[in-house]
Structures are given as C-alpha cells and as structure tokens.
Amino acid sequence: MLKLLPIISTFSVFLPQALSHSFIIALDGANGVQSTGFGTRLTTRGMVHQYTGIITDKEIRAGTVGPCGRIFGGENFPPFVLDPHAELARAEASGISTVHKDGSIVMGMFVHNPDGSGPFHCDYSSDASLSSFHPMNVTVQVEGVDGVNPAAHNYVYPLTAAFYPNATCTGGEGKDTCIVRCRNQLGFGSCAALKLGEAAKRSAPSNATQVANHADAPAKNESHPVAPTPHEPASPASPPKAPVPAPETPAPVPPPSPAAAPKSAAVKEASSPKAPIIGPNPDAFRIYNSGAPPYQPPFPTTPLVIRPDGVSNRPPPHDPNYNPLQADTPSSPPGVERRSLNPKFKRAFLHKRPRRHL
C-alpha cells in the first residue's frame, strides 16, 4: 500500500489537466475574418479538446510556460509550450480578426466537459509583448460557477469581450495588433491575436476637450451665451457673461363681476361598474366557428325496429366497425349445430406437413 502512494500523488497532479478542457475555437471579426486561438490546428487528426490551452499563474511564476501557457495535446497532437511570437506570425499569415466599432469581439469557446466552463476573465497586451496586461469588459459570459457547469459537454458557448475606450494596439508587423487572453478560474482558455480596426478611432473625451468645447460655446451662439458648469473654470481670456433676465410685468387681472355666481367644480358622477359576465361569452360560438361551413341539421333517424331474429336496424353506437350488410345477415338457427372436423382428423390436418418435391 505504501508503494501506491507516490503513484496516486503523481496522478493527482495531472487530474485537473485531464478532466477540464476549453479553448477559443473561433473569433468572428468585423472584417469577415474568422481566426482561431493560439495553438489550434483544426486540420490535425484527433479529438477537438486536444487544442485546450492550460494557462495557470503557478506555472507562469515557475517559468515553465509563458503568459499564454501550453497546449494539452492528444494522441496525434503532442503537447507543447506555446511560443506567442511564433503563433502571432502564424496568425498574421492566415489573417487576424478585427473588433467591431464598439470595441467588442465575439468568440466561440469550446467546452469539452463541466470543468471547462465559465465565467471567463479576458485581458490583453497592447504591444503584444505579454509583459503587461490590461482588463477587458466581458459583456456575454459563458455559463458556469467557479469554472464548473454540470450541463456542459462538447458545446460551443459564445463569449463576447470589449476593449475599453482609448485602448491601443501597437504590436505585430503593422504595429496595430494586440494579444488577447481569456481563461476561466481553473486556468483553461486561449490566447488570440486581434486588431482594433474602426474601433481605434473610438476614444473617450478628455478633460481638455470638454473645456475647449464649453469655451467655444459662446462664440458659436452669441445671442444666448452658456455659462460654464460648476466643476469647470471659466476661461480668463473671454469670460462668458450670464444672461440678464428681462423684468416681467404682471398682466392686470379684471375684478370679478358682483352678479356672477361662483362656479362650482363639476363633479363627474362615477359610472356604476358593469356586472361581470357569468358563463361563456355570447360571441364565443361566432368567433370559434368563423370560416366554418354552414350548419347542417342531422339526418332524420329511423324508428327502431327489432326483427324476430333479434337483429336491430340501427348500428350499435360503440361498434366502429359496423357493416350493415353483415349485421343484417341472420345468424344460424340455434337448433342447427355447426359442422366441425373430427378431433383426430383435425389434429392430423393441422400437423400434417406438406411433401417436398425433389
């Protein structure tokens, strides 16, 4: 028993790696390019979960892997440590997705089993050097609690993350690429390359821009100058003048005539509540039968006649297979016995086998 303890302890180290799988299988770019996460080779033979990325802070601090971690691997796909620069060059050769105008990117997160679920945390390296990361805003999250979802099994979940305003991407050959990293609490996920595209023009207004806009407001509309807001100081060069309100003269009110009687407010009598309709709606029959064929009266029933042999002229209401030709046929008289085969002959007839002609 003592010899099995080292084996069990060694197996427990690799247990989370073998039971949890999730990675970025696709990124839907605004430029029409659908790229994949780093380390994904969809043309390799094997199971899809072999492209799972394992990104744990423990391994990153130990120096065994880089900030993008390593790939789990499979039978025909050996595991390896990711080289972010080589993966970035590979992504630039095949095409890099760009984010939308609002700075968001829609990703497909493949979850192999419950332990690879959400929630996911996404950040990015603006210069693609992976020396520092900035947080991203995850707007559409993957279902899960602490990385576990019992219902997850070989399913692709949408994951949407957005860059905050004033984000910049200065990496890659074109100096316009970022490296995005998304992983769950257990350390499973992927890195991917992204470009801002049209979202690079989106920037948050700075304080200097706001002050300049308020300072130019009186010049644009001189007849109605606008005073600065309390938290913004007025410009000493051209201080805005507050508008002087014109004196208002009250209009004369004529005195009431003595003969006129005071008008009382008209009181509207409350209408008595309608009695609730008890029973079906009288228009229900018309509404239900709208478009139906006109009503036809039932066929006239013939009087019931029982013949001497006991057969009625009406079919039994419970017999759906009633045939009037067979029902009107009188049965055999009770005095006549039905002819049957001799028991011996019947037994021989039933068990007699046909001869085989050779």
JSON list of N, CA and C in Angstrom, two decimals, residues 318-358:
[
{"chain": "A", "resi": 318, "resn": "HIS", "atom": "N", "xyz": [-71.36, 1.82, -30.09]},
{"chain": "A", "resi": 318, "resn": "HIS", "atom": "CA", "xyz": [-69.99, 1.60, -29.63]},
{"chain": "A", "resi": 318, "resn": "HIS", "atom": "C", "xyz": [-69.17, 0.78, -30.59]},
{"chain": "A", "resi": 319, "resn": "ASP", "atom": "N", "xyz": [-69.74, 0.32, -31.71]},
{"chain": "A", "resi": 319, "resn": "ASP", "atom": "CA", "xyz": [-69.01, -0.53, -32.65]},
{"chain": "A", "resi": 319, "resn": "ASP", "atom": "C", "xyz": [-68.54, 0.32, -33.82]},
{"chain": "A", "resi": 320, "resn": "PRO", "atom": "N", "xyz": [-67.25, 0.65, -33.91]},
{"chain": "A", "resi": 320, "resn": "PRO", "atom": "CA", "xyz": [-66.79, 1.48, -35.04]},
{"chain": "A", "resi": 320, "resn": "PRO", "atom": "C", "xyz": [-66.70, 0.72, -36.34]},
{"chain": "A", "resi": 321, "resn": "ASN", "atom": "N", "xyz": [-66.66, -0.62, -36.29]},
{"chain": "A", "resi": 321, "resn": "ASN", "atom": "CA", "xyz": [-66.51, -1.45, -37.49]},
{"chain": "A", "resi": 321, "resn": "ASN", "atom": "C", "xyz": [-67.85, -2.03, -37.93]},
{"chain": "A", "resi": 322, "resn": "TYR", "atom": "N", "xyz": [-68.92, -1.31, -37.73]},
{"chain": "A", "resi": 322, "resn": "TYR", "atom": "CA", "xyz": [-70.25, -1.82, -38.09]},
{"chain": "A", "resi": 322, "resn": "TYR", "atom": "C", "xyz": [-70.39, -1.87, -39.60]},
{"chain": "A", "resi": 323, "resn": "ASN", "atom": "N", "xyz": [-70.85, -2.99, -40.09]},
{"chain": "A", "resi": 323, "resn": "ASN", "atom": "CA", "xyz": [-71.11, -3.17, -41.52]},
{"chain": "A", "resi": 323, "resn": "ASN", "atom": "C", "xyz": [-72.57, -3.58, -41.66]},
{"chain": "A", "resi": 324, "resn": "PRO", "atom": "N", "xyz": [-73.41, -2.74, -42.26]},
{"chain": "A", "resi": 324, "resn": "PRO", "atom": "CA", "xyz": [-74.83, -3.09, -42.32]},
{"chain": "A", "resi": 324, "resn": "PRO", "atom": "C", "xyz": [-75.11, -4.35, -43.12]},
{"chain": "A", "resi": 325, "resn": "LEU", "atom": "N", "xyz": [-74.25, -4.64, -44.12]},
{"chain": "A", "resi": 325, "resn": "LEU", "atom": "CA", "xyz": [-74.51, -5.85, -44.92]},
{"chain": "A", "resi": 325, "resn": "LEU", "atom": "C", "xyz": [-74.30, -7.10, -44.09]},
{"chain": "A", "resi": 326, "resn": "GLN", "atom": "N", "xyz": [-73.28, -7.09, -43.25]},
{"chain": "A", "resi": 326, "resn": "GLN", "atom": "CA", "xyz": [-73.03, -8.25, -42.40]},
{"chain": "A", "resi": 326, "resn": "GLN", "atom": "C", "xyz": [-73.93, -8.26, -41.17]},
{"chain": "A", "resi": 327, "resn": "ALA", "atom": "N", "xyz": [-74.28, -7.09, -40.66]},
{"chain": "A", "resi": 327, "resn": "ALA", "atom": "CA", "xyz": [-75.10, -7.05, -39.46]},
{"chain": "A", "resi": 327, "resn": "ALA", "atom": "C", "xyz": [-76.53, -7.50, -39.73]},
{"chain": "A", "resi": 328, "resn": "ASP", "atom": "N", "xyz": [-77.03, -7.26, -40.94]},
{"chain": "A", "resi": 328, "resn": "ASP", "atom": "CA", "xyz": [-78.40, -7.67, -41.25]},
{"chain": "A", "resi": 328, "resn": "ASP", "atom": "C", "xyz": [-78.50, -9.14, -41.63]},
{"chain": "A", "resi": 329, "resn": "THR", "atom": "N", "xyz": [-77.36, -9.82, -41.79]},
{"chain": "A", "resi": 329, "resn": "THR", "atom": "CA", "xyz": [-77.42, -11.24, -42.15]},
{"chain": "A", "resi": 329, "resn": "THR", "atom": "C", "xyz": [-77.81, -12.04, -40.92]},
{"chain": "A", "resi": 330, "resn": "PRO", "atom": "N", "xyz": [-78.89, -12.81, -40.99]},
{"chain": "A", "resi": 330, "resn": "PRO", "atom": "CA", "xyz": [-79.30, -13.57, -39.79]},
{"chain": "A", "resi": 330, "resn": "PRO", "atom": "C", "xyz": [-78.30, -14.66, -39.47]},
{"chain": "A", "resi": 331, "resn": "SER", "atom": "N", "xyz": [-78.10, -14.88, -38.21]},
{"chain": "A", "resi": 331, "resn": "SER", "atom": "CA", "xyz": [-77.20, -15.93, -37.76]},
{"chain": "A", "resi": 331, "resn": "SER", "atom": "C", "xyz": [-77.86, -17.29, -37.93]},
{"chain": "A", "resi": 332, "resn": "SER", "atom": "N", "xyz": [-77.08, -18.33, -37.71]},
{"chain": "A", "resi": 332, "resn": "SER", "atom": "CA", "xyz": [-77.60, -19.69, -37.87]},
{"chain": "A", "resi": 332, "resn": "SER", "atom": "C", "xyz": [-78.65, -19.97, -36.81]},
{"chain": "A", "resi": 333, "resn": "PRO", "atom": "N", "xyz": [-79.68, -20.73, -37.17]},
{"chain": "A", "resi": 333, "resn": "PRO", "atom": "CA", "xyz": [-80.69, -21.08, -36.16]},
{"chain": "A", "resi": 333, "resn": "PRO", "atom": "C", "xyz": [-80.07, -21.78, -34.99]},
{"chain": "A", "resi": 334, "resn": "PRO", "atom": "N", "xyz": [-80.60, -21.58, -33.79]},
{"chain": "A", "resi": 334, "resn": "PRO", "atom": "CA", "xyz": [-79.97, -22.21, -32.62]},
{"chain": "A", "resi": 334, "resn": "PRO", "atom": "C", "xyz": [-80.06, -23.73, -32.65]},
{"chain": "A", "resi": 335, "resn": "GLY", "atom": "N", "xyz": [-81.01, -24.30, -33.42]},
{"chain": "A", "resi": 335, "resn": "GLY", "atom": "CA", "xyz": [-81.13, -25.75, -33.43]},
{"chain": "A", "resi": 335, "resn": "GLY", "atom": "C", "xyz": [-80.13, -26.44, -34.32]},
{"chain": "A", "resi": 336, "resn": "VAL", "atom": "N", "xyz": [-79.50, -25.70, -35.23]},
{"chain": "A", "resi": 336, "resn": "VAL", "atom": "CA", "xyz": [-78.56, -26.30, -36.17]},
{"chain": "A", "resi": 336, "resn": "VAL", "atom": "C", "xyz": [-77.17, -26.22, -35.56]},
{"chain": "A", "resi": 337, "resn": "GLU", "atom": "N", "xyz": [-76.53, -27.38, -35.43]},
{"chain": "A", "resi": 337, "resn": "GLU", "atom": "CA", "xyz": [-75.17, -27.40, -34.89]},
{"chain": "A", "resi": 337, "resn": "GLU", "atom": "C", "xyz": [-74.17, -27.10, -35.99]},
{"chain": "A", "resi": 338, "resn": "ARG", "atom": "N", "xyz": [-73.15, -26.39, -35.61]},
{"chain": "A", "resi": 338, "resn": "ARG", "atom": "CA", "xyz": [-72.11, -26.06, -36.58]},
{"chain": "A", "resi": 338, "resn": "ARG", "atom": "C", "xyz": [-71.26, -27.28, -36.85]},
{"chain": "A", "resi": 339, "resn": "ARG", "atom": "N", "xyz": [-70.99, -27.49, -38.11]},
{"chain": "A", "resi": 339, "resn": "ARG", "atom": "CA", "xyz": [-70.21, -28.65, -38.51]},
{"chain": "A", "resi": 339, "resn": "ARG", "atom": "C", "xyz": [-68.74, -28.37, -38.21]},
{"chain": "A", "resi": 340, "resn": "SER", "atom": "N", "xyz": [-68.10, -29.35, -37.63]},
{"chain": "A", "resi": 340, "resn": "SER", "atom": "CA", "xyz": [-66.68, -29.21, -37.31]},
{"chain": "A", "resi": 340, "resn": "SER", "atom": "C", "xyz": [-65.97, -30.49, -37.68]},
{"chain": "A", "resi": 341, "resn": "LEU", "atom": "N", "xyz": [-64.67, -30.41, -37.72]},
{"chain": "A", "resi": 341, "resn": "LEU", "atom": "CA", "xyz": [-63.87, -31.57, -38.09]},
{"chain": "A", "resi": 341, "resn": "LEU", "atom": "C", "xyz": [-63.79, -32.55, -36.94]},
{"chain": "A", "resi": 342, "resn": "ASN", "atom": "N", "xyz": [-63.60, -33.80, -37.29]},
{"chain": "A", "resi": 342, "resn": "ASN", "atom": "CA", "xyz": [-63.35, -34.84, -36.29]},
{"chain": "A", "resi": 342, "resn": "ASN", "atom": "C", "xyz": [-62.08, -34.50, -35.53]},
{"chain": "A", "resi": 343, "resn": "PRO", "atom": "N", "xyz": [-62.06, -34.66, -34.20]},
{"chain": "A", "resi": 343, "resn": "PRO", "atom": "CA", "xyz": [-60.83, -34.29, -33.46]},
{"chain": "A", "resi": 343, "resn": "PRO", "atom": "C", "xyz": [-59.59, -34.97, -33.99]},
{"chain": "A", "resi": 344, "resn": "LYS", "atom": "N", "xyz": [-59.67, -36.27, -34.34]},
{"chain": "A", "resi": 344, "resn": "LYS", "atom": "CA", "xyz": [-58.48, -36.95, -34.85]},
{"chain": "A", "resi": 344, "resn": "LYS", "atom": "C", "xyz": [-58.07, -36.38, -36.20]},
{"chain": "A", "resi": 345, "resn": "PHE", "atom": "N", "xyz": [-59.07, -36.23, -37.07]},
{"chain": "A", "resi": 345, "resn": "PHE", "atom": "CA", "xyz": [-58.76, -35.72, -38.39]},
{"chain": "A", "resi": 345, "resn": "PHE", "atom": "C", "xyz": [-58.26, -34.27, -38.31]},
{"chain": "A", "resi": 346, "resn": "LYS", "atom": "N", "xyz": [-58.85, -33.51, -37.39]},
{"chain": "A", "resi": 346, "resn": "LYS", "atom": "CA", "xyz": [-58.43, -32.11, -37.23]},
{"chain": "A", "resi": 346, "resn": "LYS", "atom": "C", "xyz": [-57.00, -32.02, -36.75]},
{"chain": "A", "resi": 347, "resn": "ARG", "atom": "N", "xyz": [-56.64, -32.92, -35.81]},
{"chain": "A", "resi": 347, "resn": "ARG", "atom": "CA", "xyz": [-55.28, -32.91, -35.30]},
{"chain": "A", "resi": 347, "resn": "ARG", "atom": "C", "xyz": [-54.29, -33.30, -36.39]},
{"chain": "A", "resi": 348, "resn": "ALA", "atom": "N", "xyz": [-54.66, -34.31, -37.18]},
{"chain": "A", "resi": 348, "resn": "ALA", "atom": "CA", "xyz": [-53.76, -34.73, -38.25]},
{"chain": "A", "resi": 348, "resn": "ALA", "atom": "C", "xyz": [-53.69, -33.68, -39.35]},
{"chain": "A", "resi": 349, "resn": "PHE", "atom": "N", "xyz": [-54.79, -33.00, -39.60]},
{"chain": "A", "resi": 349, "resn": "PHE", "atom": "CA", "xyz": [-54.81, -31.99, -40.65]},
{"chain": "A", "resi": 349, "resn": "PHE", "atom": "C", "xyz": [-53.95, -30.78, -40.27]},
{"chain": "A", "resi": 350, "resn": "LEU", "atom": "N", "xyz": [-54.00, -30.41, -39.01]},
{"chain": "A", "resi": 350, "resn": "LEU", "atom": "CA", "xyz": [-53.23, -29.24, -38.60]},
{"chain": "A", "resi": 350, "resn": "LEU", "atom": "C", "xyz": [-51.74, -29.51, -38.53]},
{"chain": "A", "resi": 351, "resn": "HIS", "atom": "N", "xyz": [-51.37, -30.73, -38.20]},
{"chain": "A", "resi": 351, "resn": "HIS", "atom": "CA", "xyz": [-49.95, -31.06, -38.01]},
{"chain": "A", "resi": 351, "resn": "HIS", "atom": "C", "xyz": [-49.35, -31.77, -39.21]},
{"chain": "A", "resi": 352, "resn": "LYS", "atom": "N", "xyz": [-50.10, -31.94, -40.24]},
{"chain": "A", "resi": 352, "resn": "LYS", "atom": "CA", "xyz": [-49.57, -32.63, -41.40]},
{"chain": "A", "resi": 352, "resn": "LYS", "atom": "C", "xyz": [-48.67, -31.68, -42.19]},
{"chain": "A", "resi": 353, "resn": "ARG", "atom": "N", "xyz": [-47.50, -32.15, -42.51]},
{"chain": "A", "resi": 353, "resn": "ARG", "atom": "CA", "xyz": [-46.54, -31.33, -43.23]},
{"chain": "A", "resi": 353, "resn": "ARG", "atom": "C", "xyz": [-46.63, -31.62, -44.73]},
{"chain": "A", "resi": 354, "resn": "PRO", "atom": "N", "xyz": [-46.48, -30.60, -45.53]},
{"chain": "A", "resi": 354, "resn": "PRO", "atom": "CA", "xyz": [-46.53, -30.86, -46.99]},
{"chain": "A", "resi": 354, "resn": "PRO", "atom": "C", "xyz": [-45.30, -31.63, -47.45]},
{"chain": "A", "resi": 355, "resn": "ARG", "atom": "N", "xyz": [-45.52, -32.41, -48.48]},
{"chain": "A", "resi": 355, "resn": "ARG", "atom": "CA", "xyz": [-44.41, -33.19, -49.04]},
{"chain": "A", "resi": 355, "resn": "ARG", "atom": "C", "xyz": [-43.47, -32.28, -49.82]},
{"chain": "A", "resi": 356, "resn": "ARG", "atom": "N", "xyz": [-42.23, -32.64, -49.76]},
{"chain": "A", "resi": 356, "resn": "ARG", "atom": "CA", "xyz": [-41.22, -31.91, -50.50]},
{"chain": "A", "resi": 356, "resn": "ARG", "atom": "C", "xyz": [-40.95, -32.61, -51.82]},
{"chain": "A", "resi": 357, "resn": "HIS", "atom": "N", "xyz": [-41.08, -31.88, -52.88]},
{"chain": "A", "resi": 357, "resn": "HIS", "atom": "CA", "xyz": [-40.84, -32.44, -54.22]},
{"chain": "A", "resi": 357, "resn": "HIS", "atom": "C", "xyz": [-39.37, -32.23, -54.56]},
{"chain": "A", "resi": 358, "resn": "LEU", "atom": "N", "xyz": [-38.68, -33.34, -54.73]},
{"chain": "A", "resi": 358, "resn": "LEU", "atom": "CA", "xyz": [-37.25, -33.27, -55.04]},
{"chain": "A", "resi": 358, "resn": "LEU", "atom": "C", "xyz": [-37.02, -33.16, -56.54]}
]
